[in-house]
Coordinates of C-alpha atoms and ligand atoms in Angstrom, one line a residue:
M1 CA -18.6 -35.7 51.3
S2 CA -20.2 -33.9 48.4
L3 CA -23.9 -34.0 47.5
V4 CA -25.3 -31.4 45.1
I5 CA -29.0 -31.0 44.7
V6 CA -30.4 -29.2 41.7
G7 CA -34.0 -28.3 42.3
S8 CA -36.7 -25.8 43.1
V9 CA -36.7 -23.4 46.0
A10 CA -40.3 -22.1 46.1
F11 CA -43.3 -20.6 47.7
D12 CA -46.1 -23.2 48.2
T13 CA -49.8 -22.7 49.0
I14 CA -51.1 -25.8 50.5
E15 CA -54.6 -27.0 51.5
T16 CA -55.1 -30.2 53.4
P17 CA -58.0 -31.5 55.6
F18 CA -56.0 -29.9 58.5
G19 CA -55.9 -26.4 57.1
R20 CA -54.5 -24.0 54.6
R21 CA -51.2 -22.2 54.4
S22 CA -50.4 -19.5 51.8
R23 CA -47.0 -18.8 50.3
I24 CA -44.9 -20.8 52.8
V25 CA -41.4 -21.8 51.9
G26 CA -41.2 -25.1 50.0
G27 CA -39.7 -26.6 46.8
S28 CA -38.0 -29.9 46.0
G29 CA -34.5 -28.5 46.6
T30 CA -35.6 -27.1 50.0
Y31 CA -37.1 -30.3 51.4
C32 CA -34.3 -32.4 50.0
S33 CA -31.5 -30.3 51.3
L34 CA -33.0 -29.9 54.8
A35 CA -33.4 -33.7 55.0
A36 CA -29.9 -34.4 53.7
G37 CA -28.5 -31.8 56.1
Y38 CA -28.8 -34.3 59.0
F39 CA -26.1 -36.4 57.3
T40 CA -23.9 -34.2 55.2
R41 CA -23.4 -30.6 54.0
P42 CA -25.6 -30.5 50.9
R43 CA -25.1 -27.9 48.2
V44 CA -28.0 -26.5 46.3
V45 CA -28.3 -25.2 42.8
A46 CA -31.6 -23.2 42.4
V47 CA -33.1 -19.8 41.6
V48 CA -35.4 -17.5 43.6
G49 CA -36.8 -14.0 43.1
R50 CA -36.1 -11.0 45.2
D51 CA -39.2 -11.7 47.2
F52 CA -37.7 -14.8 48.8
P53 CA -37.3 -14.1 52.5
K54 CA -33.9 -13.7 54.0
S55 CA -35.1 -15.5 57.1
A56 CA -35.6 -18.7 55.0
V57 CA -32.1 -18.4 53.6
A58 CA -30.7 -18.0 57.1
F59 CA -32.7 -21.0 58.3
L60 CA -31.3 -23.2 55.5
K61 CA -27.8 -22.0 56.1
G62 CA -28.2 -22.6 59.8
R63 CA -29.1 -26.2 58.9
G64 CA -25.8 -26.7 57.2
V65 CA -27.0 -26.2 53.6
D66 CA -24.5 -24.6 51.3
L67 CA -26.3 -22.0 49.2
R68 CA -23.5 -20.7 47.0
G69 CA -25.5 -22.2 44.0
L70 CA -28.7 -20.3 44.9
K71 CA -29.2 -17.4 42.4
V72 CA -31.4 -14.4 43.3
R73 CA -33.0 -12.9 40.2
A74 CA -35.2 -9.9 39.6
G75 CA -38.8 -11.2 39.6
K76 CA -41.0 -13.5 41.7
T77 CA -40.1 -16.8 43.2
F78 CA -41.6 -20.0 41.7
H79 CA -45.0 -20.6 43.3
W80 CA -46.9 -23.9 43.5
E81 CA -50.4 -24.5 44.9
G82 CA -51.7 -27.9 45.8
R83 CA -54.7 -29.4 47.5
Y84 CA -55.0 -32.8 49.1
E85 CA -58.0 -35.0 49.7
K86 CA -58.7 -36.9 52.8
D87 CA -56.6 -39.6 51.3
P88 CA -53.2 -38.0 51.5
N89 CA -52.0 -39.9 48.4
I90 CA -54.3 -37.9 46.2
R91 CA -53.2 -34.4 45.4
E92 CA -54.4 -31.9 42.9
T93 CA -52.1 -29.2 41.5
V94 CA -54.2 -26.0 41.6
R95 CA -51.7 -23.8 40.0
T96 CA -48.0 -23.5 39.0
D97 CA -46.5 -20.1 38.5
L98 CA -43.0 -20.6 37.1
N99 CA -41.9 -17.0 37.5
V100 CA -38.1 -16.8 37.7
F101 CA -38.1 -20.6 37.1
K102 CA -39.1 -20.1 33.5
D103 CA -36.1 -20.8 31.3
F104 CA -34.0 -21.5 34.4
R105 CA -30.6 -22.8 33.3
P106 CA -29.0 -24.2 36.4
E107 CA -25.4 -22.9 36.6
V108 CA -23.3 -25.1 38.7
P109 CA -20.6 -23.1 40.7
R110 CA -17.1 -24.3 39.9
A111 CA -16.7 -25.3 43.6
Y112 CA -19.5 -27.9 43.1
A113 CA -18.3 -29.4 39.8
G114 CA -16.3 -32.2 41.5
A115 CA -19.4 -33.5 43.4
E116 CA -19.6 -37.3 43.9
I117 CA -23.4 -37.4 44.2
V118 CA -25.7 -35.3 42.1
Y119 CA -29.4 -35.2 42.6
L120 CA -31.5 -33.8 39.8
S121 CA -34.8 -33.2 41.7
N122 CA -38.0 -32.1 40.1
I123 CA -37.3 -29.4 37.6
D124 CA -37.5 -29.2 33.8
P125 CA -35.6 -32.2 32.4
D126 CA -33.8 -29.9 29.9
G127 CA -32.5 -28.1 33.0
H128 CA -31.3 -31.5 34.3
E129 CA -29.3 -32.1 31.1
F130 CA -27.8 -28.7 31.2
A131 CA -26.7 -29.1 34.8
L132 CA -25.4 -32.6 34.5
R133 CA -22.9 -31.5 31.7
Q134 CA -21.2 -29.2 34.2
F135 CA -20.1 -31.9 36.7
R136 CA -16.8 -33.6 36.2
K137 CA -17.3 -37.2 37.1
P138 CA -20.0 -37.8 39.7
K139 CA -20.0 -41.4 41.1
L140 CA -23.8 -41.4 41.5
V141 CA -26.5 -39.4 39.7
A142 CA -30.1 -39.6 40.8
M143 CA -33.2 -38.0 39.4
D144 CA -36.8 -37.4 40.2
T145 CA -39.6 -36.0 38.1
I146 CA -43.4 -35.4 38.2
R147 CA -46.4 -36.0 35.9
F148 CA -46.2 -32.5 34.5
W149 CA -42.8 -33.2 32.9
I150 CA -43.5 -36.8 32.0
E151 CA -46.5 -35.6 30.0
T152 CA -44.8 -32.5 28.4
K153 CA -41.2 -33.6 28.0
R154 CA -41.3 -37.4 27.6
E155 CA -38.4 -37.7 25.2
A156 CA -36.1 -35.6 27.4
I157 CA -37.0 -37.8 30.4
F158 CA -36.1 -41.0 28.6
R159 CA -32.8 -39.5 27.4
E160 CA -32.1 -38.6 31.0
L161 CA -33.0 -42.1 32.2
G162 CA -30.1 -43.5 30.2
R163 CA -27.7 -41.2 32.1
V164 CA -28.7 -41.7 35.7
D165 CA -27.9 -44.3 38.3
I166 CA -31.0 -43.9 40.4
L167 CA -34.6 -42.9 39.5
F168 CA -37.0 -41.9 42.3
A169 CA -40.6 -42.1 41.2
N170 CA -43.9 -42.6 42.9
D171 CA -46.3 -45.3 41.7
E172 CA -48.2 -43.0 39.4
E173 CA -45.1 -41.6 37.8
A174 CA -43.6 -45.1 37.3
R175 CA -46.8 -46.3 35.6
L176 CA -46.9 -43.2 33.3
M177 CA -43.2 -43.6 32.4
S178 CA -43.2 -47.4 31.8
G179 CA -46.8 -47.9 30.5
E180 CA -47.0 -50.8 32.9
L181 CA -49.8 -51.0 35.5
N182 CA -48.2 -53.6 37.7
L183 CA -45.6 -51.9 39.8
I184 CA -43.2 -54.8 39.8
A185 CA -43.3 -54.8 36.0
A186 CA -43.0 -51.0 35.9
G187 CA -39.9 -51.2 38.2
R188 CA -38.3 -53.8 36.0
A189 CA -39.1 -52.0 32.8
L190 CA -37.6 -48.7 34.1
V191 CA -34.4 -50.5 35.2
E192 CA -34.0 -51.7 31.6
R193 CA -34.0 -48.0 30.5
G194 CA -30.7 -47.3 32.2
P195 CA -30.8 -46.6 36.0
S196 CA -29.2 -49.4 38.1
L197 CA -31.7 -48.6 40.9
V198 CA -35.3 -47.5 40.7
V199 CA -36.9 -46.4 44.0
L200 CA -40.6 -46.6 43.8
K201 CA -42.3 -44.6 46.5
K202 CA -45.8 -45.7 47.5
G203 CA -46.9 -42.9 49.9
E204 CA -48.1 -44.3 53.2
H205 CA -47.2 -47.8 52.1
G206 CA -43.5 -47.2 51.9
A207 CA -41.1 -47.8 49.0
L208 CA -39.6 -50.6 46.9
V209 CA -36.1 -50.4 45.7
F210 CA -35.4 -52.3 42.4
G211 CA -32.1 -53.2 40.9
R212 CA -31.0 -56.0 38.6
G213 CA -31.4 -59.1 40.7
F214 CA -32.2 -56.9 43.8
V215 CA -35.4 -55.9 45.5
F216 CA -35.7 -54.3 48.9
G217 CA -38.9 -53.1 50.5
V218 CA -39.2 -50.5 53.2
L219 CA -42.4 -49.6 55.1
A220 CA -43.5 -46.1 55.8
H221 CA -43.5 -45.3 59.5
P222 CA -47.1 -45.7 60.7
C223 CA -48.5 -42.2 61.1
D224 CA -52.1 -41.5 62.1
H225 CA -52.1 -37.8 61.4
V226 CA -50.7 -36.8 58.0
I227 CA -50.9 -33.0 58.4
D228 CA -49.3 -32.1 55.1
P229 CA -47.8 -34.7 52.7
T230 CA -45.9 -32.1 50.6
G231 CA -42.2 -32.7 50.3
A232 CA -42.4 -36.4 51.5
G233 CA -40.8 -37.6 48.2
D234 CA -38.0 -35.0 48.4
A235 CA -37.3 -35.6 52.1
F236 CA -37.1 -39.3 51.2
A237 CA -34.5 -38.6 48.5
G238 CA -32.7 -36.2 50.9
G239 CA -32.5 -38.8 53.7
F240 CA -31.5 -41.5 51.2
L241 CA -28.8 -39.6 49.4
G242 CA -27.6 -37.7 52.4
Y243 CA -27.0 -41.0 54.2
L244 CA -25.1 -42.4 51.2
D245 CA -23.0 -39.3 51.0
Q246 CA -22.1 -39.8 54.7
A247 CA -21.4 -43.5 54.2
G248 CA -19.2 -42.9 51.2
T249 CA -20.0 -46.4 49.8
F250 CA -22.9 -47.6 47.7
G251 CA -23.1 -51.3 48.4
R252 CA -26.4 -53.2 49.0
R253 CA -26.2 -52.8 52.7
D254 CA -25.8 -49.0 52.3
I255 CA -28.7 -48.9 49.9
R256 CA -31.0 -50.7 52.4
R257 CA -30.0 -48.4 55.2
A258 CA -30.4 -45.4 52.9
A259 CA -33.9 -46.5 52.0
V260 CA -34.8 -46.7 55.7
Y261 CA -33.4 -43.3 56.4
G262 CA -35.3 -41.9 53.4
S263 CA -38.5 -43.4 54.8
V264 CA -37.8 -42.0 58.3
L265 CA -37.2 -38.4 57.0
A266 CA -40.4 -38.6 54.9
S267 CA -42.3 -39.8 58.0
F268 CA -41.2 -36.7 59.9
V269 CA -41.9 -34.0 57.3
I270 CA -45.5 -35.0 56.9
E271 CA -46.2 -34.4 60.6
D272 CA -46.5 -30.6 60.1
F273 CA -47.1 -28.0 57.4
G274 CA -44.3 -27.2 54.9
I275 CA -40.8 -27.4 56.4
D276 CA -42.0 -26.7 59.9
R277 CA -41.2 -30.1 61.3
F278 CA -37.5 -29.6 60.4
R279 CA -37.4 -26.6 62.8
T280 CA -37.4 -28.9 65.9
L281 CA -36.2 -32.2 64.4
D282 CA -32.8 -33.4 65.5
R283 CA -30.6 -36.3 64.6
A284 CA -31.3 -38.2 67.8
A285 CA -35.0 -38.4 66.9
I286 CA -34.1 -39.6 63.4
D287 CA -31.9 -42.3 64.8
G288 CA -34.6 -43.2 67.3
R289 CA -37.1 -43.8 64.5
F290 CA -34.5 -45.7 62.5
R291 CA -34.2 -48.1 65.4
D292 CA -38.0 -48.3 65.7
F293 CA -38.0 -49.5 62.1
R294 CA -35.9 -52.4 63.0
K295 CA -38.5 -53.6 65.5
L296 CA -41.3 -52.9 63.1
I297 CA -39.9 -55.2 60.4
S298 CA -38.2 -58.0 62.4
F299 CA -40.0 -61.2 62.9
Ligands
AMP1 P1 -43.2 -33.6 46.7 O1 -44.4 -33.4 47.6 O2 -42.0 -34.3 47.4 O3 -43.5 -34.3 45.4 O4 -42.7 -32.1 46.3 C1 -43.4 -31.0 46.5 C2 -42.6 -29.8 46.1 O5 -42.4 -29.7 44.7 C3 -43.3 -28.5 46.5 O6 -42.7 -27.8 47.5 C4 -43.3 -27.6 45.2 O7 -42.8 -26.3 45.4 C5 -42.4 -28.4 44.2 N1 -42.9 -28.4 42.8 C6 -44.2 -28.6 42.4 N2 -44.3 -28.6 41.1 C7 -43.1 -28.3 40.6 C8 -42.5 -28.1 39.2 N3 -43.3 -28.2 38.1 N4 -41.2 -27.9 39.2 C9 -40.4 -27.9 40.3 N5 -40.9 -28.0 41.5 C10 -42.2 -28.2 41.7

């Protein structure tokens, strides 16, 4: 079992129709590792400033997250502020303060270099390349990105696409990357760029997994109160990759089950602000919702 997550550990300020929270703990690496922690012992490569709370570090460690790759630097922790409309699929980035994240060169601890699964979550694609070179021979490399990097570092993103096995993208990102409006066409075009699987997340409508000659659709769990959608994409990836790491094989059946676990983890995280839902969530509840999915889609 070895999953390494390269990503952001951050402070987020979030406003949704249900309220506002200032400088709560977030970040792609945080959400992803907490979700993956239900299946495996994820390892994180990230950087925070001296202002990052020790209680948050203790919480992550208590959830089985290995933080030997978390660097603490002089300066302030990365801070992101986002606002959501009534439609939770629409979000506006109000500000991004890179702080210690600026020029972050992710150094992979030697103990992590033999990882079998590497997840390059949302950070600068140049940082992804730098990190990837430090792993010996991962069996599975996955990546995620956002509009910010697709628009500012397009070439680096396309170079990276040629080196990864799985791309996680939401519908907007897939359209921006491929230039195709139709999602099926976008998925196909992205598979041609290198990854053997493209996981297209469609917010409250679920996700589509594309491969060569393979398509699998998974619903999102019906949820009538989306309190805070932040981290849903990262929790999806964490559930997906955490499950694969636990399974140890990456066949089509594993991929289907991984996609359902991804959707289940995403459906929990949006039920509360930030990472709060993880404080009470246990594996039994996750498996319960996994079984509910079976009923939801069987006919
Ligand atoms: P998601 O809602 O899954 O797309 O991810 C939200 C998380 O991404 C938040 O917790 C933010 O801290 C983090 N985030 C936002 N913008 C960036 C960025 N430019 N680089 C790295 N992480 C970011």
